[in-house]
Each structure stands twice: as structure tokens, then as C-alpha cells.
mmCIF file of C-alpha atoms in Angstrom:
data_model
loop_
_atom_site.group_PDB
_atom_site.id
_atom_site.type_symbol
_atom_site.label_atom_id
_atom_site.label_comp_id
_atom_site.label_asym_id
_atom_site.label_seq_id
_atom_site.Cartn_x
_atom_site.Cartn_y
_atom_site.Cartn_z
ATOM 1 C CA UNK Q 22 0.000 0.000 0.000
ATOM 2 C CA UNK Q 23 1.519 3.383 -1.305
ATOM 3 C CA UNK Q 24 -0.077 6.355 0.355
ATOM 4 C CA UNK Q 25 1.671 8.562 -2.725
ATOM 5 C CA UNK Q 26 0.837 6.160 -5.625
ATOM 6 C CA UNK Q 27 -2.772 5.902 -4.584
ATOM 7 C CA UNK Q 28 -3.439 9.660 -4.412
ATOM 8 C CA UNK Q 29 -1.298 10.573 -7.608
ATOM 9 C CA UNK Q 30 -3.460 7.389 -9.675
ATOM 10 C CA UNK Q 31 -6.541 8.895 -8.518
ATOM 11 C CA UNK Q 32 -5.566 12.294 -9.406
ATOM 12 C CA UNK Q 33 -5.229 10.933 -12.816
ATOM 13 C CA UNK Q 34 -8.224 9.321 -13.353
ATOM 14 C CA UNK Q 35 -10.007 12.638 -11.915
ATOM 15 C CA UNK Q 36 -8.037 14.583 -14.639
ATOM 16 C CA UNK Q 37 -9.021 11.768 -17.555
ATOM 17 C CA UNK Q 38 -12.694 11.963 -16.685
ATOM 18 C CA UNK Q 39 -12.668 15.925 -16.550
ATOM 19 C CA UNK Q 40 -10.815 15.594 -20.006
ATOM 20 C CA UNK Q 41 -13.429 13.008 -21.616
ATOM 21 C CA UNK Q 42 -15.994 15.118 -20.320
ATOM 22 C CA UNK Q 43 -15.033 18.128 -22.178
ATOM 23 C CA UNK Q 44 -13.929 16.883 -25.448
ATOM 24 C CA UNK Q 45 -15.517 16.012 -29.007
ATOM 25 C CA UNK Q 46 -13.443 12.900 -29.662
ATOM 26 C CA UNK Q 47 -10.678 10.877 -27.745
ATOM 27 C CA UNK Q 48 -8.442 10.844 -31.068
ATOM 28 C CA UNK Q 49 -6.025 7.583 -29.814
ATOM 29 C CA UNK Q 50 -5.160 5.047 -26.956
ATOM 30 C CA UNK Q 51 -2.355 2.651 -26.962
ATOM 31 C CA UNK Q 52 -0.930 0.719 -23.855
ATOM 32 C CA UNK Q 53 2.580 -0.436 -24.314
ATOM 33 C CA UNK Q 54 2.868 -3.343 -21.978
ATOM 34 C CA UNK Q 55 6.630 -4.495 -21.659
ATOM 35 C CA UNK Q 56 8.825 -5.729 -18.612
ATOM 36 C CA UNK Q 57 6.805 -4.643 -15.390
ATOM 37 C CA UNK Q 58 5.718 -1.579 -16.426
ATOM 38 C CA UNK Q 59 2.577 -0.520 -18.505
ATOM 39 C CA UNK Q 60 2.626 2.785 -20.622
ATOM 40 C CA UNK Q 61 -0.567 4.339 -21.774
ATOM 41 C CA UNK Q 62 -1.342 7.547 -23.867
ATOM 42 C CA UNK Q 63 -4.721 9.287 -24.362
ATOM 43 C CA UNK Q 64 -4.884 12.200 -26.748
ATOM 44 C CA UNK Q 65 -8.116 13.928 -26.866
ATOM 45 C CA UNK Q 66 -9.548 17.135 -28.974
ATOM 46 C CA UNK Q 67 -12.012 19.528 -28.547
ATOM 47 C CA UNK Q 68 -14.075 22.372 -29.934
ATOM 48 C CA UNK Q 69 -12.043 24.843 -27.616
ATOM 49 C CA UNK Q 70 -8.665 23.693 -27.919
ATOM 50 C CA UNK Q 71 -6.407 21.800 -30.500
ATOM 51 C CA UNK Q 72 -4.973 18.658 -28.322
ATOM 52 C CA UNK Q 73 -5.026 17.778 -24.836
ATOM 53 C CA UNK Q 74 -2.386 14.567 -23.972
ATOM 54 C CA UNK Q 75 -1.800 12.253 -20.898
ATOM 55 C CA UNK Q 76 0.344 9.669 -20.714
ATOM 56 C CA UNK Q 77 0.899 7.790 -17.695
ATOM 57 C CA UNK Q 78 3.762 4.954 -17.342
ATOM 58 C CA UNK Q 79 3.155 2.639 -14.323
ATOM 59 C CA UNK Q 80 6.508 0.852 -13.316
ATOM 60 C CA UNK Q 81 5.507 0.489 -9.950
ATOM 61 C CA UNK Q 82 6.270 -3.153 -10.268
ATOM 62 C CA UNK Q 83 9.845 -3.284 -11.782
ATOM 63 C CA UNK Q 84 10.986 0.263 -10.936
ATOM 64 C CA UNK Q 85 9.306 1.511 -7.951
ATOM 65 C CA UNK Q 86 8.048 4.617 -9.701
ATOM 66 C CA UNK Q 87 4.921 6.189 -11.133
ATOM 67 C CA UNK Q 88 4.735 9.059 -13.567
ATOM 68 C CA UNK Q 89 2.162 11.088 -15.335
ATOM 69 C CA UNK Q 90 2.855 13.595 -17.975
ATOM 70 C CA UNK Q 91 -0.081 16.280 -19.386
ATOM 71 C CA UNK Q 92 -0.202 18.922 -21.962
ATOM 72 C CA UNK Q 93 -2.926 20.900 -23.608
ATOM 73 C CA UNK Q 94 -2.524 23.335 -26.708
ATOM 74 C CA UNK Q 95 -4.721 25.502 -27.422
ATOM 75 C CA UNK Q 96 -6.039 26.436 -31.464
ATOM 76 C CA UNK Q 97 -3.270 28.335 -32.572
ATOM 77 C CA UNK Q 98 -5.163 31.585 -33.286
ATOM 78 C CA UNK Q 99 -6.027 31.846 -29.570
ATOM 79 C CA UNK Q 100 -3.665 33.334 -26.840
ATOM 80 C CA UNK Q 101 -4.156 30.666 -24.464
ATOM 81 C CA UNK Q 102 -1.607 29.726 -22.277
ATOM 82 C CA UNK Q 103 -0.284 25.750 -22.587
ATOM 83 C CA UNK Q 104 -0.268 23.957 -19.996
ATOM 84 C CA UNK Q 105 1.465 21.889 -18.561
ATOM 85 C CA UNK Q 106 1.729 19.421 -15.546
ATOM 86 C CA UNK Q 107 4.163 16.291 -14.720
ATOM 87 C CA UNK Q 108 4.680 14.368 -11.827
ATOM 88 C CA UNK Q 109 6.639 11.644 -10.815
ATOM 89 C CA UNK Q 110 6.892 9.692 -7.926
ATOM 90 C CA UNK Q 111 8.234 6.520 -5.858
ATOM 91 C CA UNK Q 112 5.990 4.546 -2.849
ATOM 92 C CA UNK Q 113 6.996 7.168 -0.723
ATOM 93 C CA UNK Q 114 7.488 10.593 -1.901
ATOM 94 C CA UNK Q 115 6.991 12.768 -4.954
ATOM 95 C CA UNK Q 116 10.355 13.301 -6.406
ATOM 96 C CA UNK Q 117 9.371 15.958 -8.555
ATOM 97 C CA UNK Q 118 5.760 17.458 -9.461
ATOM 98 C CA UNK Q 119 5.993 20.363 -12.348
ATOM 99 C CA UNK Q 120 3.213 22.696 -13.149
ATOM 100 C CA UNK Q 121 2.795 25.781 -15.509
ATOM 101 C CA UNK Q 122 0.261 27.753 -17.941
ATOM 102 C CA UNK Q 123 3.195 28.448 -20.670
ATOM 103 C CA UNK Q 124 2.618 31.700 -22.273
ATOM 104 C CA UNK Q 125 1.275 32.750 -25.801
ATOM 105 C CA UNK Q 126 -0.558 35.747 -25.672
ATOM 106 C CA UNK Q 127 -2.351 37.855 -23.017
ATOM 107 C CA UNK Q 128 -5.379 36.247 -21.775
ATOM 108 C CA UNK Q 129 -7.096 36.090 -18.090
ATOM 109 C CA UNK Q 130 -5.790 32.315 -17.451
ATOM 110 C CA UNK Q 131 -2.597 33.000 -17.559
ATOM 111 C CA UNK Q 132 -2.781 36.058 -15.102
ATOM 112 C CA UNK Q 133 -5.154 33.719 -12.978
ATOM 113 C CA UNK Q 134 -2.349 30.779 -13.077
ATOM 114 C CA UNK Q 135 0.932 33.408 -12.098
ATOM 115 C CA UNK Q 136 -0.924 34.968 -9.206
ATOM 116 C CA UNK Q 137 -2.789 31.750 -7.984
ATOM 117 C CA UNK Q 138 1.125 30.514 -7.805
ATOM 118 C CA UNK Q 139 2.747 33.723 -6.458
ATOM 119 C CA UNK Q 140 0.507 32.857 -3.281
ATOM 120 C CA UNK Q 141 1.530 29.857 -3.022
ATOM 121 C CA UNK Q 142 4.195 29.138 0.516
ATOM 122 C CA UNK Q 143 4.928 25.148 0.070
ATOM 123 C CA UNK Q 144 6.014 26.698 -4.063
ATOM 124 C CA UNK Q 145 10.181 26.541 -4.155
ATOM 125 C CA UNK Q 146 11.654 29.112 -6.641
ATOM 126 C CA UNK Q 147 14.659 27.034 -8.431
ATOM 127 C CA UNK Q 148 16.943 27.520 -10.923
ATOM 128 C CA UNK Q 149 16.248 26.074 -13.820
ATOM 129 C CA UNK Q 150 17.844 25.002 -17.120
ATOM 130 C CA UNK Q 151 17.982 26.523 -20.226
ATOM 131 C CA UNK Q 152 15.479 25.236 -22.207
ATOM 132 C CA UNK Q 153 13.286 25.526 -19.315
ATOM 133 C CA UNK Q 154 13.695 29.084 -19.101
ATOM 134 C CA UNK Q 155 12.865 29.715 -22.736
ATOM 135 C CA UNK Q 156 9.123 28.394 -22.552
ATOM 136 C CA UNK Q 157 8.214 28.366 -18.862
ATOM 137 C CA UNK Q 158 6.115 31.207 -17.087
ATOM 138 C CA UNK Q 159 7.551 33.114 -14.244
ATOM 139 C CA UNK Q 160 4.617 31.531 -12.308
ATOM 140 C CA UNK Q 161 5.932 28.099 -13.196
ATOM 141 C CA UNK Q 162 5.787 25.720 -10.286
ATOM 142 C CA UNK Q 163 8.367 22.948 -9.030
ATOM 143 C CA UNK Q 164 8.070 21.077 -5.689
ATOM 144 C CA UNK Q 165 9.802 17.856 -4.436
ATOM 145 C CA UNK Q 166 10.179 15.791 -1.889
ATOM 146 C CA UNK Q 167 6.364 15.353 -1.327
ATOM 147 C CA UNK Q 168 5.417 12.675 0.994
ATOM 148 C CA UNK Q 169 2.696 13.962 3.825
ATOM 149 C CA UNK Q 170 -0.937 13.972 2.698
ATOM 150 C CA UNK Q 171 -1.830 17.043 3.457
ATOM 151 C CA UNK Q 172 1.099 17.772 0.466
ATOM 152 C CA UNK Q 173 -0.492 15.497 -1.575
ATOM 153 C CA UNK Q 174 -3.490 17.050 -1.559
ATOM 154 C CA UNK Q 175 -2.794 20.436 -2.143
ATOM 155 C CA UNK Q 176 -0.957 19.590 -5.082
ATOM 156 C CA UNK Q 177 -4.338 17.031 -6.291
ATOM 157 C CA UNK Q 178 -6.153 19.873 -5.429
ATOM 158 C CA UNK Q 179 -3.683 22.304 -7.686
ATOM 159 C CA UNK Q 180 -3.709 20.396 -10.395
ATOM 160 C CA UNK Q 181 -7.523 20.125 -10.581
ATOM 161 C CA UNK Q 182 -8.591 23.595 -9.734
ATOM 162 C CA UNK Q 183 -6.317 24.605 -12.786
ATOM 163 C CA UNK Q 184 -7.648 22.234 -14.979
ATOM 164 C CA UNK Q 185 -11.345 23.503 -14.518
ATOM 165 C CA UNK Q 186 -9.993 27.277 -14.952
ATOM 166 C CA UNK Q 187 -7.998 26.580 -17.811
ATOM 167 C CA UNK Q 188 -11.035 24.377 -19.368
ATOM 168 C CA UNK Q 189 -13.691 27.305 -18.348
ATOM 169 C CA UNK Q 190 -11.042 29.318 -20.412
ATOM 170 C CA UNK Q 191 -9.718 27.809 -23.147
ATOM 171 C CA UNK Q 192 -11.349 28.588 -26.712
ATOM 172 C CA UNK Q 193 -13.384 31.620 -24.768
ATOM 173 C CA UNK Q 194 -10.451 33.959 -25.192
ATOM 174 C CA UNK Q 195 -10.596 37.133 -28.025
ATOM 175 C CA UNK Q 196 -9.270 36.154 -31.026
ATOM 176 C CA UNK Q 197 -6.332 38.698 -32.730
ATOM 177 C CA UNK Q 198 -5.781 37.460 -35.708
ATOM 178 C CA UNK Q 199 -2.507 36.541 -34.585
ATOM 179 C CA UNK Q 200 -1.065 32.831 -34.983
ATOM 180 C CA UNK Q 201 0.826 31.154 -32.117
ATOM 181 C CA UNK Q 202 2.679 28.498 -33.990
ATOM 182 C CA UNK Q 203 5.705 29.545 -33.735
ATOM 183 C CA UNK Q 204 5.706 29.617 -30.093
ATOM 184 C CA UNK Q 205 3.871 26.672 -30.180
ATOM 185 C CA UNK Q 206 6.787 24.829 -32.000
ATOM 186 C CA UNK Q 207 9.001 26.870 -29.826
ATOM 187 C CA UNK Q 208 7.710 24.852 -26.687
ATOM 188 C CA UNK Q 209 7.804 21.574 -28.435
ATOM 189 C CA UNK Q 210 11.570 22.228 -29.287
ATOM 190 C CA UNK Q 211 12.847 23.194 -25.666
ATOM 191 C CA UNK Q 212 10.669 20.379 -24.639
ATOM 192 C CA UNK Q 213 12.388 17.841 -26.482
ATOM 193 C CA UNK Q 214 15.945 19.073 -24.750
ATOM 194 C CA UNK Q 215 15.080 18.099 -21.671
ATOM 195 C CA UNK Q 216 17.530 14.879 -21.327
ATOM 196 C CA UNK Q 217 15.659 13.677 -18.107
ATOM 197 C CA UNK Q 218 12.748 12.720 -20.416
ATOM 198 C CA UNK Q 219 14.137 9.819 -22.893
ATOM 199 C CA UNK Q 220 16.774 8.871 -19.896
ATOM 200 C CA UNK Q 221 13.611 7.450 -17.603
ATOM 201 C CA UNK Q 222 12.260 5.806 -19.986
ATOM 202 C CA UNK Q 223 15.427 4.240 -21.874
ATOM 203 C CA UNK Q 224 15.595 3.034 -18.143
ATOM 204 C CA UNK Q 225 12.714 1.359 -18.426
ATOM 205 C CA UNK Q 226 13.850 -0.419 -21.338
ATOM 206 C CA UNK Q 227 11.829 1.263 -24.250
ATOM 207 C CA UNK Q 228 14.674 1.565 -27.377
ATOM 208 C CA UNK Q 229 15.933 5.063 -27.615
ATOM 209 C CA UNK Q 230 15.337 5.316 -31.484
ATOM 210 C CA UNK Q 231 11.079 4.533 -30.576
ATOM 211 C CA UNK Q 232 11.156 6.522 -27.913
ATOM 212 C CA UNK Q 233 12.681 9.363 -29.602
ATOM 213 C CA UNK Q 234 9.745 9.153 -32.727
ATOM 214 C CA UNK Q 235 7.622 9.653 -29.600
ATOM 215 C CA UNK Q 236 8.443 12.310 -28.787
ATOM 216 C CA UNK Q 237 8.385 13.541 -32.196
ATOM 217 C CA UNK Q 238 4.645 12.541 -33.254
ATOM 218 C CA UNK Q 239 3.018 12.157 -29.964
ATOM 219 C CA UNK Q 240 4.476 13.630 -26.443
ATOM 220 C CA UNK Q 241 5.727 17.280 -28.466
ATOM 221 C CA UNK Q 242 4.599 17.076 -32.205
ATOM 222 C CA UNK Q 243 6.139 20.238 -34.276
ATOM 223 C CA UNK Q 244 3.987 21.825 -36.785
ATOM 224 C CA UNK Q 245 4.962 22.269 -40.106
#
């Protein structure tokens, strides 16, 4: 029994329900089974945004760890933040839980998202990397070492609260005639630099060159 795994599993099934709720079609699902651990992608669209993904690998069995990885892009005419939110955890703690509305024009969700996390005391400011820097908010938020409930269910409680805002949100916003691909592809790019990504799951034992076309077509797809 894993105090952490069972809060962070039914996080994610809150967050796929709220998802399947608000879209028009749930596009793909594929489960990867291989060597005690199961990996499973849902991609959804919608009428009021572009793409929403989750994926979820459970390798609780072979390597004590659970992680669940979400994005949603907006149409790319609408200013929208994307956002963002990973976590990944062992039994006991959340290593690392990351959370941001990435910025692409001005809109109410994103002011919502930097003050809601400006007022935020268990929120660590941290340095972070490069690529990071180029596509992340000011408001981004990074915590660790998660293990108490209460912890655990502020973050649940995050997570969902700026789900609904973003969802109330999304596709509402005035239009500017302006397109947002480029920063779209922008946060795709930087995405894909983050080495901590393929190294987890080359750990797992998924082949670098699949994992890599993964990336490519399904976790941070680049418009052409």
C-alpha cells in the first residue's frame, strides 16, 4: 500500500474523466505493456482547444516509480496559455511534481495561473535550465520531496482547480488574428531538450530510437 501512488493514480483518473468530459473525440489510446511496467497515452480534442495529452507509465512493479505527464494546446489563433503538468513519484514521496500555464498571448488564465502561484508558501523558486527558461512562465511551479498527505493534496487539489480554470477558459479567449505556432513549435523544441525525459524511460527499457519518434509525433509534435 503506497499512500503517494494511490493519491497521484486517482488524481489521474479525476483529470481523464474531466478531459473526456469536455472533449468532441478521444483521437487515440495505446498501452505499451513491456517488462513490469505498462505505458498508456490518451490524446483527446475539442471544440475549444487543439490537443489535450496524458500519458501515464506505471513501473511500480519493476521500478518503484509512477509518472504522469499532461499537456494541452490551445487552437493556434487563440492566446491561451499551454499547460502543462508532470509528476513523478516513488511509494513514498513525490520526487518531482511540475506545473505551468506556458505563455502565448495575453489572456485572463494566464494572469489567474501566475498569481494563484505567487501565493503559493509550500512553491520553491529554483533555478532552472535553459530550455526551461525559454518556454516556462515566471509563475511556473516545481516542488519535491512530497510525501505527507496534506502535500499530496494540495498539489491534487492544484492540479484540478487549474484544470477547470484553464477548461472554463480555453477557446473563450478574443481572437487577434494573430497565430501562435511559432511559439507553439518553440515549446515543443525546448521540450524535447530536456535529457531527463528519454533517460527514464530508456531506463525502463523502451529503445531510444522509438522513444525518440515519440516524442516527435506524440508527447511534443512540431507543426509544419
Amino acid at each position: 500500500m503506497s499512500l503517494v501512488w494511490d493519491k497521484m493514480i486517482t488524481l489521474s483518473d479525476t483529470i481523464l474523466d474531466t478531459l473526456k468530459e469536455n472533449t468532441d473525440e478521444e483521437l487515440k489510446y495505446t498501452a505499451e505493456h513491456g517488462e513490469g511496467y505498462l505505458w498508456e497515452n490518451y490524446i483527446f480534442t475539442s471544440r475549444n482547444y487543439r490537443r489535450a495529452h496524458v500519458e501515464i507509465v506505471d513501473a511500480r512493479e519493476a521500478k518503484k516509480i509512477w509518472v504522469m505527464h499532461m499537456t494541452i494546446f490551445p487552437e493556434l489563433d487563440d492566446p491561451s496559455p499551454i499547460f502543462g503538468f508532470d509528476v513523478v513519484c516513488g511509494a513514498n514521496k513525490i520526487t518531482g511534481a511540475f506545473h505551468d500555464f506556458s505563455k502565448n498571448g495575453d489572456c485572463s488564465a494566464y494572469a489567474w495561473f501566475v498569481d494563484r502561484s505567487s501565493r503559493l508558501e509550500w512553491n520553491k523558486p529554483r533555478v532552472l535550465p535553459d530550455w526551461a527558461v525559454q518556454i516556462f512562465s515566471p509563475g511556473m511551479i516545481a516542488a519535491g520531496n512530497i510525501s505527507e498527505e496534506e502535500e499530496l493534496d494540495k498539489l491534487a487539489d492544484l492540479a484540478i482547480e487549474s484544470l477547470h480554470v484553464y477548461l472554463y477558459n480555453v477557446g473563450y479567449v478574443e481572437k487577434t488574428g494573430e497565430s501562435y505556432k511559432e511559439r507553439y513549435n518553440k515549446y515543443c523544441k525546448f521540450q524535447k531538450m530536456n535529457p531527463h525525459t528519454p533517460a527514464m524511460m530508456i531506463n525502463l527499457g523502451i529503445d531510444e530510437t522509438v522513444f525518440r519518434n515519440f516524442m516527435d509525433e506524440i508527447l511534443f509534435p512540431e507543426i509544419e
